[in-house]
JSON list of C-alpha atoms and ligand atoms in Angstrom, two decimals:
[
{"chain": "S", "resi": 1, "resn": "MET", "atom": "CA", "xyz": [73.93, 130.17, 104.92]},
{"chain": "S", "resi": 2, "resn": "ASP", "atom": "CA", "xyz": [76.46, 131.67, 107.20]},
{"chain": "S", "resi": 3, "resn": "LEU", "atom": "CA", "xyz": [79.88, 130.28, 107.80]},
{"chain": "S", "resi": 4, "resn": "GLN", "atom": "CA", "xyz": [78.86, 128.68, 111.11]},
{"chain": "S", "resi": 5, "resn": "MET", "atom": "CA", "xyz": [76.07, 126.70, 109.48]},
{"chain": "S", "resi": 6, "resn": "ILE", "atom": "CA", "xyz": [78.25, 125.54, 106.66]},
{"chain": "S", "resi": 7, "resn": "SER", "atom": "CA", "xyz": [80.89, 124.25, 108.98]},
{"chain": "S", "resi": 8, "resn": "THR", "atom": "CA", "xyz": [78.25, 122.42, 111.10]},
{"chain": "S", "resi": 9, "resn": "TYR", "atom": "CA", "xyz": [76.88, 120.92, 107.94]},
{"chain": "S", "resi": 10, "resn": "ILE", "atom": "CA", "xyz": [80.31, 119.73, 106.87]},
{"chain": "S", "resi": 11, "resn": "ARG", "atom": "CA", "xyz": [80.97, 118.30, 110.27]},
{"chain": "S", "resi": 12, "resn": "LEU", "atom": "CA", "xyz": [77.66, 116.41, 110.22]},
{"chain": "S", "resi": 13, "resn": "SER", "atom": "CA", "xyz": [78.20, 114.95, 106.79]},
{"chain": "S", "resi": 14, "resn": "PHE", "atom": "CA", "xyz": [81.67, 113.82, 107.81]},
{"chain": "S", "resi": 15, "resn": "LEU", "atom": "CA", "xyz": [80.20, 112.00, 110.86]},
{"chain": "S", "resi": 16, "resn": "LEU", "atom": "CA", "xyz": [77.55, 110.44, 108.65]},
{"chain": "S", "resi": 17, "resn": "VAL", "atom": "CA", "xyz": [80.23, 109.08, 106.27]},
{"chain": "S", "resi": 18, "resn": "LEU", "atom": "CA", "xyz": [82.11, 107.71, 109.23]},
{"chain": "S", "resi": 19, "resn": "PHE", "atom": "CA", "xyz": [79.02, 106.06, 110.62]},
{"chain": "S", "resi": 20, "resn": "VAL", "atom": "CA", "xyz": [78.00, 104.52, 107.36]},
{"chain": "S", "resi": 21, "resn": "GLY", "atom": "CA", "xyz": [81.51, 103.29, 106.79]},
{"chain": "S", "resi": 22, "resn": "ALA", "atom": "CA", "xyz": [81.59, 101.58, 110.21]},
{"chain": "S", "resi": 23, "resn": "LEU", "atom": "CA", "xyz": [78.27, 99.97, 109.52]},
{"chain": "S", "resi": 24, "resn": "HIS", "atom": "CA", "xyz": [79.57, 98.59, 106.22]},
{"chain": "S", "resi": 25, "resn": "LEU", "atom": "CA", "xyz": [82.67, 97.26, 107.92]},
{"chain": "S", "resi": 26, "resn": "SER", "atom": "CA", "xyz": [80.72, 95.40, 110.60]},
{"chain": "S", "resi": 27, "resn": "THR", "atom": "CA", "xyz": [78.27, 93.82, 108.16]},
{"chain": "S", "resi": 28, "resn": "ALA", "atom": "CA", "xyz": [81.12, 92.82, 105.89]},
{"chain": "S", "resi": 29, "resn": "GLN", "atom": "CA", "xyz": [82.77, 91.10, 108.85]},
{"chain": "S", "resi": 30, "resn": "THR", "atom": "CA", "xyz": [79.74, 89.21, 109.79]},
{"chain": "S", "resi": 31, "resn": "ARG", "atom": "CA", "xyz": [79.25, 88.04, 106.25]},
{"chain": "S", "resi": 32, "resn": "SER", "atom": "CA", "xyz": [82.86, 86.90, 105.92]},
{"chain": "S", "resi": 33, "resn": "CYS", "atom": "CA", "xyz": [82.36, 83.92, 108.21]},
{"chain": "S", "resi": 34, "resn": "ALA", "atom": "CA", "xyz": [83.30, 85.90, 111.37]},
{"chain": "S", "resi": 35, "resn": "ARG", "atom": "CA", "xyz": [86.41, 83.72, 111.85]},
{"chain": "S", "resi": 36, "resn": "THR", "atom": "CA", "xyz": [84.45, 81.25, 113.89]},
{"chain": "S", "resi": 37, "resn": "CYS", "atom": "CA", "xyz": [87.11, 78.60, 113.99]},
{"chain": "S", "resi": 38, "resn": "ASN", "atom": "CA", "xyz": [90.10, 79.80, 116.03]},
{"chain": "S", "resi": 39, "resn": "VAL", "atom": "CA", "xyz": [91.35, 76.43, 117.30]},
{"chain": "S", "resi": 40, "resn": "LEU", "atom": "CA", "xyz": [94.98, 76.44, 116.16]},
{"chain": "S", "resi": 41, "resn": "TYR", "atom": "CA", "xyz": [96.49, 73.27, 117.50]},
{"chain": "S", "resi": 42, "resn": "ARG", "atom": "CA", "xyz": [100.19, 72.75, 117.64]},
{"chain": "S", "resi": 43, "resn": "CYS", "atom": "CA", "xyz": [100.44, 69.66, 115.48]},
{"chain": "S", "resi": 44, "resn": "SER", "atom": "CA", "xyz": [103.30, 67.28, 115.00]},
{"chain": "S", "resi": 45, "resn": "PRO", "atom": "CA", "xyz": [104.01, 66.93, 111.30]},
{"chain": "S", "resi": 46, "resn": "TYR", "atom": "CA", "xyz": [105.86, 63.67, 112.02]},
{"chain": "S", "resi": 47, "resn": "TYR", "atom": "CA", "xyz": [103.02, 61.76, 113.67]},
{"chain": "S", "resi": 48, "resn": "LYS", "atom": "CA", "xyz": [101.49, 59.76, 110.87]},
{"chain": "S", "resi": 49, "resn": "GLU", "atom": "CA", "xyz": [97.89, 58.76, 110.79]},
{"chain": "S", "resi": 50, "resn": "LEU", "atom": "CA", "xyz": [96.86, 59.68, 107.29]},
{"chain": "S", "resi": 51, "resn": "VAL", "atom": "CA", "xyz": [93.59, 61.51, 106.55]},
{"chain": "S", "resi": 52, "resn": "TYR", "atom": "CA", "xyz": [92.26, 61.77, 103.04]},
{"chain": "S", "resi": 53, "resn": "ALA", "atom": "CA", "xyz": [90.00, 64.48, 101.73]},
{"chain": "S", "resi": 54, "resn": "VAL", "atom": "CA", "xyz": [88.98, 65.68, 98.28]},
{"chain": "S", "resi": 55, "resn": "VAL", "atom": "CA", "xyz": [89.78, 69.36, 98.26]},
{"chain": "S", "resi": 56, "resn": "ASP", "atom": "CA", "xyz": [88.59, 71.49, 95.33]},
{"chain": "S", "resi": 57, "resn": "GLY", "atom": "CA", "xyz": [88.36, 68.36, 93.21]},
{"chain": "S", "resi": 58, "resn": "VAL", "atom": "CA", "xyz": [91.82, 67.00, 94.11]},
{"chain": "S", "resi": 59, "resn": "CYS", "atom": "CA", "xyz": [92.57, 64.20, 96.58]},
{"chain": "S", "resi": 60, "resn": "ARG", "atom": "CA", "xyz": [94.80, 65.55, 99.31]},
{"chain": "S", "resi": 61, "resn": "VAL", "atom": "CA", "xyz": [96.64, 63.46, 101.91]},
{"chain": "S", "resi": 62, "resn": "TYR", "atom": "CA", "xyz": [97.10, 64.88, 105.39]},
{"chain": "S", "resi": 63, "resn": "GLN", "atom": "CA", "xyz": [99.67, 63.48, 107.80]},
{"chain": "S", "resi": 64, "resn": "ASN", "atom": "CA", "xyz": [97.26, 63.31, 110.74]},
{"chain": "S", "resi": 65, "resn": "GLY", "atom": "CA", "xyz": [93.90, 64.51, 112.02]},
{"chain": "S", "resi": 66, "resn": "CYS", "atom": "CA", "xyz": [95.45, 67.50, 113.83]},
{"chain": "S", "resi": 67, "resn": "ILE", "atom": "CA", "xyz": [96.88, 68.92, 110.67]},
{"chain": "S", "resi": 68, "resn": "PHE", "atom": "CA", "xyz": [93.71, 68.12, 108.86]},
{"chain": "S", "resi": 69, "resn": "GLY", "atom": "CA", "xyz": [91.61, 69.91, 111.51]},
{"chain": "S", "resi": 70, "resn": "ASN", "atom": "CA", "xyz": [93.86, 72.99, 111.30]},
{"chain": "S", "resi": 71, "resn": "GLU", "atom": "CA", "xyz": [93.52, 73.07, 107.56]},
{"chain": "S", "resi": 72, "resn": "ASN", "atom": "CA", "xyz": [89.79, 72.80, 107.83]},
{"chain": "S", "resi": 73, "resn": "CYS", "atom": "CA", "xyz": [89.75, 75.64, 110.31]},
{"chain": "S", "resi": 74, "resn": "THR", "atom": "CA", "xyz": [91.89, 77.88, 108.09]},
{"chain": "S", "resi": 75, "resn": "ARG", "atom": "CA", "xyz": [89.51, 77.22, 105.15]},
{"chain": "S", "resi": 76, "resn": "VAL", "atom": "CA", "xyz": [86.39, 77.92, 107.21]},
{"chain": "S", "resi": 77, "resn": "ASN", "atom": "CA", "xyz": [87.86, 81.13, 108.38]},
{"chain": "S", "resi": 78, "resn": "GLN", "atom": "CA", "xyz": [88.55, 82.12, 104.78]},
{"chain": "S", "resi": 79, "resn": "CYS", "atom": "CA", "xyz": [84.95, 81.41, 103.81]},
{"chain": "S", "resi": 80, "resn": "GLN", "atom": "CA", "xyz": [85.86, 78.29, 101.90]},
{"chain": "S", "resi": 81, "resn": "SER", "atom": "CA", "xyz": [83.86, 75.15, 102.17]},
{"chain": "S", "resi": 82, "resn": "PRO", "atom": "CA", "xyz": [84.80, 72.93, 105.18]},
{"chain": "S", "resi": 83, "resn": "LEU", "atom": "CA", "xyz": [86.74, 69.77, 104.48]},
{"chain": "S", "resi": 84, "resn": "SER", "atom": "CA", "xyz": [85.39, 66.32, 105.01]},
{"chain": "S", "resi": 85, "resn": "SER", "atom": "CA", "xyz": [87.52, 63.28, 105.20]},
{"chain": "S", "resi": 86, "resn": "THR", "atom": "CA", "xyz": [86.91, 60.24, 103.05]},
{"chain": "S", "resi": 87, "resn": "SER", "atom": "CA", "xyz": [88.41, 56.78, 102.58]},
{"chain": "S", "resi": 88, "resn": "ALA", "atom": "CA", "xyz": [91.70, 56.41, 100.80]},
{"chain": "S", "resi": 89, "resn": "GLU", "atom": "CA", "xyz": [90.01, 54.43, 98.01]},
{"chain": "S", "resi": 90, "resn": "LYS", "atom": "CA", "xyz": [87.40, 57.14, 97.39]},
{"chain": "S", "resi": 91, "resn": "CYS", "atom": "CA", "xyz": [89.90, 59.84, 97.57]},
{"chain": "S", "resi": 92, "resn": "LYS", "atom": "CA", "xyz": [92.32, 58.25, 95.14]},
{"chain": "S", "resi": 93, "resn": "GLU", "atom": "CA", "xyz": [89.74, 58.42, 92.36]},
{"chain": "S", "resi": 94, "resn": "PHE", "atom": "CA", "xyz": [90.66, 62.11, 92.53]},
{"chain": "S", "resi": 95, "resn": "CYS", "atom": "CA", "xyz": [94.41, 61.94, 92.23]},
{"chain": "S", "resi": 96, "resn": "PRO", "atom": "CA", "xyz": [95.46, 64.43, 89.50]},
{"chain": "S", "resi": 97, "resn": "ARG", "atom": "CA", "xyz": [95.69, 62.49, 86.32]},
{"chain": "S", "resi": 98, "resn": "ARG", "atom": "CA", "xyz": [97.30, 64.81, 83.87]},
{"chain": "S", "resi": 99, "resn": "CYS", "atom": "CA", "xyz": [99.53, 67.59, 84.98]},
{"chain": "S", "resi": 100, "resn": "PRO", "atom": "CA", "xyz": [101.02, 70.38, 82.85]},
{"chain": "S", "resi": 101, "resn": "ARG", "atom": "CA", "xyz": [104.79, 70.30, 82.39]},
{"chain": "S", "resi": 102, "resn": "GLY", "atom": "CA", "xyz": [105.45, 73.92, 83.15]},
{"chain": "S", "resi": 103, "resn": "GLY", "atom": "CA", "xyz": [104.32, 76.28, 85.83]},
{"chain": "S", "resi": 104, "resn": "GLN", "atom": "CA", "xyz": [105.67, 77.42, 89.14]},
{"chain": "S", "resi": 105, "resn": "GLU", "atom": "CA", "xyz": [108.15, 75.03, 90.74]},
{"chain": "S", "resi": 106, "resn": "VAL", "atom": "CA", "xyz": [107.29, 74.02, 94.30]},
{"chain": "S", "resi": 107, "resn": "CYS", "atom": "CA", "xyz": [109.12, 72.32, 97.11]},
{"chain": "S", "resi": 108, "resn": "GLY", "atom": "CA", "xyz": [107.19, 69.76, 99.22]},
{"chain": "S", "resi": 109, "resn": "TRP", "atom": "CA", "xyz": [108.22, 68.89, 102.76]},
{"chain": "S", "resi": 110, "resn": "PHE", "atom": "CA", "xyz": [107.64, 65.30, 103.57]},
{"chain": "S", "resi": 111, "resn": "PRO", "atom": "CA", "xyz": [108.12, 64.67, 107.32]},
{"chain": "S", "resi": 112, "resn": "PHE", "atom": "CA", "xyz": [108.52, 61.08, 108.51]},
{"chain": "S", "resi": 113, "resn": "ILE", "atom": "CA", "xyz": [109.87, 59.00, 111.34]},
{"chain": "S", "resi": 114, "resn": "ASN", "atom": "CA", "xyz": [112.86, 56.94, 110.32]},
{"chain": "S", "resi": 115, "resn": "SER", "atom": "CA", "xyz": [113.58, 53.35, 111.34]},
{"chain": "S", "resi": 116, "resn": "ASN", "atom": "CA", "xyz": [115.44, 54.54, 114.45]},
{"chain": "S", "resi": 117, "resn": "GLY", "atom": "CA", "xyz": [112.30, 56.43, 115.54]},
{"chain": "S", "resi": 118, "resn": "GLU", "atom": "CA", "xyz": [113.77, 59.82, 114.81]},
{"chain": "S", "resi": 119, "resn": "ASN", "atom": "CA", "xyz": [111.96, 62.72, 113.16]},
{"chain": "S", "resi": 120, "resn": "SER", "atom": "CA", "xyz": [113.26, 63.15, 109.62]},
{"chain": "S", "resi": 121, "resn": "ASP", "atom": "CA", "xyz": [112.56, 65.40, 106.69]},
{"chain": "S", "resi": 122, "resn": "ARG", "atom": "CA", "xyz": [112.60, 64.81, 103.05]},
{"chain": "S", "resi": 123, "resn": "TYR", "atom": "CA", "xyz": [112.31, 67.70, 100.59]},
{"chain": "S", "resi": 124, "resn": "ILE", "atom": "CA", "xyz": [111.29, 67.03, 97.02]},
{"chain": "S", "resi": 125, "resn": "ALA", "atom": "CA", "xyz": [110.96, 69.66, 94.32]},
{"chain": "S", "resi": 126, "resn": "PHE", "atom": "CA", "xyz": [108.25, 69.39, 91.61]},
{"chain": "S", "resi": 127, "resn": "ALA", "atom": "CA", "xyz": [107.86, 71.37, 88.41]},
{"chain": "S", "resi": 128, "resn": "ASN", "atom": "CA", "xyz": [104.39, 72.48, 89.68]},
{"chain": "S", "resi": 129, "resn": "ARG", "atom": "CA", "xyz": [101.80, 71.96, 92.37]},
{"chain": "S", "resi": 130, "resn": "CYS", "atom": "CA", "xyz": [99.79, 69.47, 90.32]},
{"chain": "S", "resi": 131, "resn": "LEU", "atom": "CA", "xyz": [102.79, 67.11, 90.15]},
{"chain": "S", "resi": 132, "resn": "LEU", "atom": "CA", "xyz": [103.28, 67.40, 93.90]},
{"chain": "S", "resi": 133, "resn": "ASP", "atom": "CA", "xyz": [99.70, 66.53, 94.55]},
{"chain": "S", "resi": 134, "resn": "GLN", "atom": "CA", "xyz": [99.88, 63.67, 92.08]},
{"chain": "S", "resi": 135, "resn": "TYR", "atom": "CA", "xyz": [102.97, 62.24, 93.81]},
{"chain": "S", "resi": 136, "resn": "SER", "atom": "CA", "xyz": [101.49, 62.62, 97.20]},
{"chain": "S", "resi": 137, "resn": "CYS", "atom": "CA", "xyz": [98.15, 61.06, 96.21]},
{"chain": "S", "resi": 138, "resn": "GLN", "atom": "CA", "xyz": [99.60, 58.13, 94.20]},
{"chain": "S", "resi": 139, "resn": "ASN", "atom": "CA", "xyz": [102.15, 57.21, 96.86]},
{"chain": "S", "resi": 140, "resn": "ASN", "atom": "CA", "xyz": [100.10, 57.86, 100.01]},
{"chain": "S", "resi": 141, "resn": "ILE", "atom": "CA", "xyz": [102.65, 60.33, 101.33]},
{"chain": "S", "resi": 142, "resn": "ALA", "atom": "CA", "xyz": [101.58, 63.54, 102.94]},
{"chain": "S", "resi": 143, "resn": "TYR", "atom": "CA", "xyz": [103.45, 66.82, 102.50]},
{"chain": "S", "resi": 144, "resn": "ALA", "atom": "CA", "xyz": [103.17, 69.16, 105.45]},
{"chain": "S", "resi": 145, "resn": "TYR", "atom": "CA", "xyz": [101.63, 72.57, 105.06]},
{"chain": "S", "resi": 146, "resn": "GLU", "atom": "CA", "xyz": [101.64, 74.56, 101.91]},
{"chain": "S", "resi": 147, "resn": "PRO", "atom": "CA", "xyz": [104.57, 73.89, 99.66]},
{"chain": "S", "resi": 148, "resn": "THR", "atom": "CA", "xyz": [107.10, 76.71, 99.26]},
{"chain": "S", "resi": 149, "resn": "LEU", "atom": "CA", "xyz": [107.61, 78.19, 95.91]},
{"chain": "S", "resi": 150, "resn": "GLY", "atom": "CA", "xyz": [110.80, 77.64, 94.01]},
{"chain": "S", "resi": 151, "resn": "PRO", "atom": "CA", "xyz": [113.50, 74.98, 94.33]},
{"chain": "S", "resi": 152, "resn": "CYS", "atom": "CA", "xyz": [114.13, 73.16, 97.60]},
{"chain": "S", "resi": 153, "resn": "PRO", "atom": "CA", "xyz": [116.70, 74.70, 100.02]},
{"chain": "T", "resi": 201, "resn": "NAG", "atom": "C1", "xyz": [85.55, 71.94, 109.97]},
{"chain": "T", "resi": 201, "resn": "NAG", "atom": "O1", "xyz": [85.34, 73.09, 110.67]},
{"chain": "T", "resi": 201, "resn": "NAG", "atom": "C2", "xyz": [84.03, 73.43, 110.93]},
{"chain": "T", "resi": 201, "resn": "NAG", "atom": "C3", "xyz": [83.94, 74.79, 111.62]},
{"chain": "T", "resi": 201, "resn": "NAG", "atom": "O2", "xyz": [84.71, 74.75, 112.84]},
{"chain": "T", "resi": 201, "resn": "NAG", "atom": "C4", "xyz": [83.45, 72.38, 111.80]},
{"chain": "T", "resi": 201, "resn": "NAG", "atom": "O3", "xyz": [82.11, 72.60, 112.06]},
{"chain": "T", "resi": 201, "resn": "NAG", "atom": "C5", "xyz": [83.54, 70.95, 111.11]},
{"chain": "T", "resi": 201, "resn": "NAG", "atom": "O4", "xyz": [83.13, 69.94, 111.94]},
{"chain": "T", "resi": 201, "resn": "NAG", "atom": "C6", "xyz": [84.99, 70.77, 110.73]},
{"chain": "T", "resi": 201, "resn": "NAG", "atom": "N1", "xyz": [85.07, 69.54, 109.87]},
{"chain": "T", "resi": 201, "resn": "NAG", "atom": "C7", "xyz": [85.98, 68.58, 110.19]},
{"chain": "T", "resi": 201, "resn": "NAG", "atom": "C8", "xyz": [85.93, 67.43, 109.31]},
{"chain": "T", "resi": 201, "resn": "NAG", "atom": "O5", "xyz": [86.81, 68.68, 111.07]}
]
């Protein structure tokens, strides 16, 4: 082989690697749910019309259908199973029963409308996520979005 041939060969293999790589990327994207759900509503966390759903074996309370729909969308786009709402009674059979004492502390944000009709916020810290979900489930109070880690501000 002369130098010219070797360099052509190298260039061709390089292109082949690129091509196969691109092919892999595109099939991986199709398989990973293709982000079909891109409806991201702007939801009011204060408007209360509770939606209940059992999520990964735990009853979750959502403040309203808008937030619930967004959560569903996010899950679908992450290849997780879609959510389906259920009655409060059914859901509450899945309130966390026993929670560990330790773990990562979380802060739950509980938006509500006060008696003067004003948007208000209550922040409650829990020793862990399980205790937050238990509180929310047992008291029919929704926390908005994912809790932040650590103590409340
Ligand atoms: C969840 O999202 C999927 C995908 O967009 C949709 O087909 C399904 O109806 C949604 N479920 C609910 C309960 O909103």
